[in-house]
Amino acid sequence: MAALNSPLRVCRGILKELRILKGPQYKQTMAYNYILQQFRKNQVTGERYCRAQREALHASGTYLCLLSSSRHHLALHNLYHAKGERSTEEAAGLVGLQLPTQPGGKGWEK
Amino acid sequence: MLRSLVALHCRLGQTVAFSQRHLIQRQQSLVSDLQKARCYGMATTERKKFYEDVSISQGEGGLYEINLDRRKLKTPKGKLFTVPNEALAIAVATEWDAQKDTLKFYTMHMTTLCNTALDNPTQRDKDQIITAALKYLETDTICYRVDEPPGLVELQQVEWDPVMDWIEKRYNVVIGSSSSIMGPQIPEKTKETFRQHLNSYNFWALTGLEYVITQLKSVILTFGMIDRYLTVEQAVLLSRLEEEYQIQHWGNVEWAHDYDMYELRARTAAGTLFVHLASESSTVKRKLLQD
């Protein structure tokens, strides 16, 4: 089983984010080729300590975090903040409250 | 008598004209300042996507440029947008390529950081940036501890103390923590060590460093991440430790807590990557061909 931050996992994570961003043609992007090239270049055989590889792994993990966090942030932004100011009713509904109805007011009788 | 009066009048007239010209110049510079501020304010607004194809090319001096269709990308101040290496150029190009119908500048953190480094909108030099960044050390998030509730006190000890130990060993400095409102007394020697260390970074990397420090409100966590002791996720969690503790008690609100966390993660990750890529100097040395 791949470790939580194994290079393979990070690599696949980044490629997945690129696919979400670009759709089926993600394999033609510059980023796709660059990422694969970098991961191949930093492959080492055997379990020896390699400083450059560790640095590359940290950088790739950081990039994965950037891509996935931006995606999540944008999704939440579109869901909650993109439409501008909410009506009083909507704002109340957001925290599970209802506006009081007015006894004797407009529309009360019907 | 009359002549001297005329002469005086002339001189006065000149000074008036001079001061008027001076005033107009100042007004003009104020207007251009406002324009500059406005083009940076653009970052929060959206714009229609005006290009299809994004590519990078290597221009003069080995710097990389971004091309949107046939046009070259420029900074908000109108400079040519150039970055020092391919990885950074690809990261920026990917951001532009990922935009759908409208350009959402608030999601393009790498582009924003490059623009800041290129334009330097606040007109600061390295020393000023270092001083501003080090100000955060005096009020560093992980130096301030609470006295109560006991759960949070323990959480802060368990989570923050290892990072504190690490940085004190790594840089051979004394920082310490405190639960008083004044914070810990940080020795001058510590500040001097960090100042020298920061000074070893170039201007671009410093721009990124200051950005991360202001996001995390912590110099210590930032160094932890730049030195690859912490991942972005860990650093963001440690920076928001009290908030996370309160969430465990009172529940998570997606449109506030998660929204903030993902934004902070994205910004921190962008800043960290920016520092690493900007201070990178990997050159490929080829062996000479032997006949």
Tab-separated table of N, CA, C and O in Angstrom, chain B residues 2 7 12 46 51 83 94 150 155 159 174 192 196 200 204 255 265:
chain	number	residue	atom	x	y	z
B	2	LEU	N	9.409	102.295	-9.850
B	2	LEU	CA	8.470	101.527	-10.658
B	2	LEU	C	9.124	100.231	-11.148
B	2	LEU	O	8.514	99.155	-11.121
B	7	ALA	N	9.732	94.395	-11.145
B	7	ALA	CA	10.605	93.223	-10.941
B	7	ALA	C	10.032	92.324	-9.858
B	7	ALA	O	9.959	91.096	-10.009
B	12	LEU	N	7.157	87.483	-8.084
B	12	LEU	CA	6.016	86.899	-7.373
B	12	LEU	C	5.199	86.007	-8.300
B	12	LEU	O	4.822	84.899	-7.966
B	46	GLU	N	-14.235	40.352	-11.497
B	46	GLU	CA	-14.065	39.347	-12.536
B	46	GLU	C	-14.086	40.016	-13.899
B	46	GLU	O	-14.593	41.116	-14.048
B	51	TYR	N	-9.265	35.133	-24.281
B	51	TYR	CA	-8.258	34.382	-25.034
B	51	TYR	C	-8.659	32.909	-25.029
B	51	TYR	O	-9.512	32.488	-24.258
B	83	VAL	N	8.951	35.652	-15.699
B	83	VAL	CA	9.336	34.891	-14.502
B	83	VAL	C	10.669	34.190	-14.757
B	83	VAL	O	11.006	33.891	-15.904
B	94	THR	N	-0.860	27.587	-16.124
B	94	THR	CA	-1.940	26.662	-15.767
B	94	THR	C	-3.101	27.417	-15.129
B	94	THR	O	-4.264	27.117	-15.391
B	150	PRO	N	-8.591	24.150	30.007
B	150	PRO	CA	-7.491	23.198	30.106
B	150	PRO	C	-7.274	22.381	28.829
B	150	PRO	O	-6.131	22.095	28.467
B	155	LEU	N	-3.745	21.145	24.288
B	155	LEU	CA	-3.640	21.025	22.830
B	155	LEU	C	-2.499	21.893	22.294
B	155	LEU	O	-1.701	21.463	21.464
B	159	GLU	N	0.744	20.378	20.425
B	159	GLU	CA	0.913	20.649	18.999
B	159	GLU	C	2.013	21.668	18.696
B	159	GLU	O	2.714	21.550	17.701
B	174	VAL	N	16.822	31.419	20.936
B	174	VAL	CA	15.881	31.303	22.041
B	174	VAL	C	14.650	32.130	21.701
B	174	VAL	O	14.778	33.295	21.327
B	192	GLU	N	18.296	39.077	15.188
B	192	GLU	CA	19.438	39.301	14.301
B	192	GLU	C	19.699	38.051	13.453
B	192	GLU	O	19.937	38.141	12.241
B	196	GLN	N	19.433	37.960	9.382
B	196	GLN	CA	20.496	37.514	8.478
B	196	GLN	C	20.010	36.388	7.570
B	196	GLN	O	20.319	36.349	6.381
B	200	SER	N	19.363	36.297	3.169
B	200	SER	CA	19.985	35.411	2.186
B	200	SER	C	19.031	35.075	1.039
B	200	SER	O	19.445	34.489	0.046
B	204	TRP	N	12.362	38.185	-4.863
B	204	TRP	CA	11.149	37.418	-5.185
B	204	TRP	C	10.776	36.491	-4.037
B	204	TRP	O	9.630	36.461	-3.596
B	255	TRP	N	-19.747	27.419	5.394
B	255	TRP	CA	-19.555	28.669	4.640
B	255	TRP	C	-18.663	29.674	5.360
B	255	TRP	O	-18.341	30.719	4.812
B	265	ARG	N	-5.292	27.705	2.999
B	265	ARG	CA	-4.434	26.660	2.459
B	265	ARG	C	-3.940	27.022	1.076
B	265	ARG	O	-2.765	26.865	0.766
